[in-house]
Amino acid sequence: MNYLEELQDFLSNNLIHKVVDFNPTTDQLLPLDFTANNKELTPEILADTDLFSLWVNNKLANANARYGIGGYNEHRTIYSRSEHFDTLEEPRRLHLGTDIWGPAETPIYNFYDATVHSFKFNDNFGDYGATIILKYEIEDLEFYALYGHLSLASLSGLAEGKFILAGKQFASFGVKEENGFWPPHLHFQLMFDMQGMKGDYPGVCRFTKRDEFLQNCPNPELILKHTFTSALPKNT
């Protein structure tokens, strides 16, 4: 059994808690597309975080949606807004996590017992901002979840190795000044191997490295389906 099969087997046979508050009988999710197919996101909007936030908020309000969602394995043009995603060989554009877009201070919960692997304030324009990485251990399998674009208060009182109980609120969505200058949202990403990194792991890769990174970063729907149940869009 490989890592992915082992993780799938565990998740299908154990209680997995919510990541954010959501009532599938009353709340709605709105898939948001940040590829080149989205012609609404002009360079002017992407260059101004307040305009970008207003665009997201209007989309959610018009759809009567509690959250926007999407992005895993999505080739996104929006990263052209920041030099943080440029490299000499090839710009990074392929998204490796799932984003949940919603109001700043939205609570974030731990889906299973974990310990703090690392945390950091990645304070570059377009970066994660406040970031927490939790470590999960399932028999002989270890995997990690990265929570990015958090509030700075989420980092208060943390220490590597600190135990975080399943179901506990441990973080919240950050405002632009704390989340890398993005509209408020959670970047949620799974990794089997941290590859020696702490407080950070690429959430966006070069397209030519797609297969390598996706093998290490499985679809977060494995976890999020326990929060959103049938409301989760097919393309997430």
Short mmCIF file of C-alpha atoms in Angstrom, two decimals:
data_model
loop_
_atom_site.label_atom_id
_atom_site.label_comp_id
_atom_site.label_asym_id
_atom_site.label_seq_id
_atom_site.Cartn_x
_atom_site.Cartn_y
_atom_site.Cartn_z
CA MET A 1 0.00 0.00 0.00
CA ASN A 2 1.44 3.41 -0.96
CA TYR A 3 1.19 6.63 1.05
CA LEU A 4 -1.94 7.87 -0.70
CA GLU A 5 -3.78 4.56 -0.36
CA GLU A 6 -2.82 4.37 3.32
CA LEU A 7 -4.08 7.89 3.91
CA GLN A 8 -7.33 7.23 2.04
CA ASP A 9 -7.90 4.06 4.05
CA PHE A 10 -7.36 5.86 7.34
CA LEU A 11 -9.59 8.81 6.47
CA SER A 12 -12.46 6.55 5.43
CA ASN A 13 -12.38 4.70 8.76
CA ASN A 14 -11.84 7.44 11.34
CA LEU A 15 -13.61 10.54 12.60
CA ILE A 16 -12.31 13.60 10.73
CA HIS A 17 -13.31 16.98 12.13
CA LYS A 18 -14.25 20.13 10.26
CA VAL A 19 -11.65 22.60 9.03
CA VAL A 20 -14.05 25.58 9.01
CA ASP A 21 -17.62 26.07 10.19
CA PHE A 22 -20.11 24.94 7.57
CA ASN A 23 -23.72 23.75 7.61
CA PRO A 24 -24.32 21.69 4.44
CA THR A 25 -28.09 22.08 4.78
CA THR A 26 -28.04 25.90 4.73
CA ASP A 27 -24.61 27.11 3.56
CA GLN A 28 -23.38 27.36 -0.01
CA LEU A 29 -19.96 27.02 -1.63
CA LEU A 30 -18.94 28.94 -4.74
CA PRO A 31 -16.21 27.52 -7.00
CA LEU A 32 -13.84 30.31 -8.01
CA ASP A 33 -11.71 30.07 -11.15
CA PHE A 34 -8.34 31.85 -11.16
CA THR A 35 -7.08 30.53 -14.50
CA ALA A 36 -6.79 32.50 -17.74
CA ASN A 37 -10.43 31.58 -18.39
CA ASN A 38 -11.51 34.16 -15.83
CA LYS A 39 -11.63 37.37 -17.87
CA GLU A 40 -13.14 39.39 -15.01
CA LEU A 41 -9.86 39.59 -13.11
CA THR A 42 -8.12 42.41 -14.92
CA PRO A 43 -4.52 43.45 -14.20
CA GLU A 44 -5.93 46.50 -12.40
CA ILE A 45 -7.93 44.33 -9.99
CA LEU A 46 -5.05 41.94 -9.35
CA ALA A 47 -2.66 44.80 -8.67
CA ASP A 48 -4.84 46.20 -5.88
CA THR A 49 -5.61 43.85 -2.97
CA ASP A 50 -8.62 45.94 -1.91
CA LEU A 51 -10.14 45.71 -5.40
CA PHE A 52 -9.33 42.00 -5.53
CA SER A 53 -11.02 41.52 -2.13
CA LEU A 54 -14.06 43.48 -3.30
CA TRP A 55 -14.32 41.23 -6.37
CA VAL A 56 -14.25 38.10 -4.18
CA ASN A 57 -16.75 39.54 -1.70
CA ASN A 58 -19.17 40.55 -4.45
CA LYS A 59 -18.96 37.08 -6.00
CA LEU A 60 -19.80 35.44 -2.68
CA ALA A 61 -22.61 37.89 -1.91
CA ASN A 62 -24.22 37.55 -5.34
CA ALA A 63 -24.16 33.75 -5.04
CA ASN A 64 -25.31 33.82 -1.40
CA ALA A 65 -22.27 31.64 -0.66
CA ARG A 66 -20.54 31.35 2.69
CA TYR A 67 -17.18 30.55 1.07
CA GLY A 68 -15.46 30.48 -2.26
CA ILE A 69 -13.44 27.35 -2.91
CA GLY A 70 -11.10 25.74 -5.40
CA GLY A 71 -7.65 25.76 -6.84
CA TYR A 72 -6.05 22.33 -6.45
CA ASN A 73 -3.98 21.46 -9.53
CA GLU A 74 -5.13 24.73 -11.12
CA HIS A 75 -2.83 26.63 -13.49
CA ARG A 76 -3.36 30.17 -12.26
CA THR A 77 -2.59 33.43 -14.00
CA ILE A 78 -3.17 35.47 -10.82
CA TYR A 79 0.36 34.81 -9.60
CA SER A 80 1.67 37.29 -12.15
CA ARG A 81 0.71 39.91 -9.55
CA SER A 82 3.81 39.08 -7.48
CA GLU A 83 7.48 38.62 -8.33
CA HIS A 84 7.52 36.03 -5.52
CA PHE A 85 6.34 33.44 -8.06
CA ASP A 86 8.87 34.26 -10.78
CA THR A 87 11.96 32.16 -11.41
CA LEU A 88 14.62 32.37 -14.08
CA GLU A 89 13.68 29.00 -15.57
CA GLU A 90 9.87 29.26 -15.54
CA PRO A 91 7.30 31.18 -13.47
CA ARG A 92 5.46 29.22 -10.78
CA ARG A 93 1.76 29.04 -11.62
CA LEU A 94 0.41 25.57 -10.65
CA HIS A 95 -1.51 25.66 -7.36
CA LEU A 96 -0.90 22.75 -4.96
CA GLY A 97 -3.56 23.36 -2.33
CA THR A 98 -7.21 24.26 -2.00
CA ASP A 99 -8.25 27.81 -1.12
CA ILE A 100 -11.26 28.63 1.05
CA TRP A 101 -12.21 32.30 0.56
CA GLY A 102 -14.17 34.07 3.28
CA PRO A 103 -14.08 36.88 5.87
CA ALA A 104 -11.00 37.74 7.89
CA GLU A 105 -11.03 36.12 11.36
CA THR A 106 -12.95 33.07 10.07
CA PRO A 107 -12.08 30.31 12.61
CA ILE A 108 -9.95 27.35 11.49
CA TYR A 109 -10.11 24.00 13.27
CA ASN A 110 -7.78 21.02 13.44
CA PHE A 111 -9.27 18.01 11.64
CA TYR A 112 -7.35 15.37 13.65
CA ASP A 113 -4.91 15.17 16.56
CA ALA A 114 -1.61 16.76 15.54
CA THR A 115 1.54 18.45 16.72
CA VAL A 116 3.02 21.71 15.51
CA HIS A 117 5.74 20.92 13.00
CA SER A 118 6.69 24.58 12.40
CA PHE A 119 5.33 28.07 11.88
CA LYS A 120 6.53 31.33 10.34
CA PHE A 121 5.49 34.78 9.19
CA ASN A 122 6.34 34.60 5.47
CA ASP A 123 6.08 38.34 4.93
CA ASN A 124 6.62 38.81 1.19
CA PHE A 125 4.04 40.36 -1.13
CA GLY A 126 2.06 37.40 -2.48
CA ASP A 127 3.49 34.94 0.05
CA TYR A 128 1.63 32.98 2.76
CA GLY A 129 1.91 35.59 5.47
CA ALA A 130 1.32 33.87 8.82
CA THR A 131 1.74 30.12 8.30
CA ILE A 132 1.31 27.00 10.46
CA ILE A 133 2.32 23.46 9.50
CA LEU A 134 0.87 20.62 11.56
CA LYS A 135 2.21 17.06 11.66
CA TYR A 136 -0.15 14.08 11.69
CA GLU A 137 0.88 10.54 12.59
CA ILE A 138 -1.19 7.51 11.59
CA GLU A 139 0.45 4.25 12.63
CA ASP A 140 3.58 4.22 10.42
CA LEU A 141 2.44 7.08 8.15
CA GLU A 142 3.35 10.71 8.75
CA PHE A 143 1.88 13.56 6.77
CA TYR A 144 1.58 17.30 7.12
CA ALA A 145 -0.97 20.03 6.55
CA LEU A 146 -0.01 23.61 5.73
CA TYR A 147 -2.37 26.39 6.76
CA GLY A 148 -1.45 29.65 5.06
CA HIS A 149 -2.68 33.28 4.95
CA LEU A 150 -3.51 33.25 8.66
CA SER A 151 -3.85 36.03 11.19
CA LEU A 152 -0.67 36.90 13.08
CA ALA A 153 -2.52 36.14 16.31
CA SER A 154 -2.67 32.50 15.13
CA LEU A 155 1.09 32.22 15.74
CA SER A 156 0.88 33.43 19.32
CA GLY A 157 1.80 30.85 21.94
CA LEU A 158 2.93 28.22 19.45
CA ALA A 159 5.98 26.00 19.87
CA GLU A 160 7.31 23.17 17.76
CA GLY A 161 5.94 19.90 19.09
CA LYS A 162 2.93 21.51 20.77
CA PHE A 163 -0.09 19.18 20.72
CA ILE A 164 -3.22 20.45 18.94
CA LEU A 165 -6.34 18.49 19.80
CA ALA A 166 -8.71 17.30 17.07
CA GLY A 167 -11.61 19.72 16.67
CA LYS A 168 -9.81 22.62 18.38
CA GLN A 169 -9.80 26.08 16.82
CA PHE A 170 -6.13 27.00 16.49
CA ALA A 171 -6.05 29.72 13.81
CA SER A 172 -8.11 32.18 11.77
CA PHE A 173 -8.05 33.88 8.36
CA GLY A 174 -5.77 36.91 8.27
CA VAL A 175 -6.27 40.44 6.96
CA LYS A 176 -4.18 41.51 3.97
CA GLU A 177 -1.37 43.00 6.07
CA GLU A 178 -0.90 39.62 7.78
CA ASN A 179 -1.66 37.16 4.97
CA GLY A 180 0.75 38.16 2.21
CA PHE A 181 -1.58 40.86 0.79
CA TRP A 182 -4.34 38.61 -0.50
CA PRO A 183 -8.11 38.75 -0.05
CA PRO A 184 -8.82 36.85 3.19
CA HIS A 185 -8.74 33.09 2.70
CA LEU A 186 -7.17 29.85 3.87
CA HIS A 187 -4.63 28.01 1.73
CA PHE A 188 -4.93 24.38 2.84
CA GLN A 189 -2.34 21.91 1.54
CA LEU A 190 -1.28 18.36 2.35
CA MET A 191 2.29 17.03 2.08
CA PHE A 192 3.80 13.60 2.69
CA ASP A 193 7.38 14.92 2.84
CA MET A 194 8.44 18.35 4.09
CA GLN A 195 11.80 17.92 2.33
CA GLY A 196 13.64 19.58 5.19
CA MET A 197 11.60 22.78 5.14
CA LYS A 198 10.14 24.54 8.17
CA GLY A 199 7.41 27.15 8.34
CA ASP A 200 7.08 27.09 4.58
CA TYR A 201 6.54 24.75 1.64
CA PRO A 202 5.80 25.69 -1.98
CA GLY A 203 2.09 26.17 -2.54
CA VAL A 204 2.67 26.93 -6.20
CA CYS A 205 5.12 25.12 -8.49
CA ARG A 206 6.42 25.29 -12.04
CA PHE A 207 4.19 23.42 -14.44
CA THR A 208 7.12 21.28 -15.57
CA LYS A 209 7.41 20.03 -11.96
CA ARG A 210 3.70 19.25 -11.72
CA ASP A 211 3.87 15.45 -11.44
CA GLU A 212 6.63 15.55 -8.84
CA PHE A 213 4.81 18.01 -6.58
CA LEU A 214 1.34 16.51 -6.95
CA GLN A 215 2.72 13.13 -5.90
CA ASN A 216 3.90 14.72 -2.65
CA CYS A 217 0.83 16.96 -2.25
CA PRO A 218 -2.41 14.94 -2.51
CA ASN A 219 -5.77 16.56 -3.13
CA PRO A 220 -6.98 18.33 0.06
CA GLU A 221 -10.49 17.14 -0.83
CA LEU A 222 -9.51 14.01 1.10
CA ILE A 223 -9.92 16.11 4.25
CA LEU A 224 -12.29 18.85 3.14
CA LYS A 225 -15.03 16.47 2.04
CA HIS A 226 -15.59 15.75 5.73
CA THR A 227 -16.31 19.47 6.26
CA PHE A 228 -18.36 20.24 3.17
CA THR A 229 -19.88 16.81 2.33
CA SER A 230 -22.01 16.95 -0.82
CA ALA A 231 -21.57 20.73 -1.16
CA LEU A 232 -17.98 20.29 -2.36
CA PRO A 233 -17.79 21.12 -6.09
CA LYS A 234 -16.65 18.39 -8.45
CA ASN A 235 -13.58 20.27 -9.66
CA THR A 236 -12.05 20.93 -6.22
#
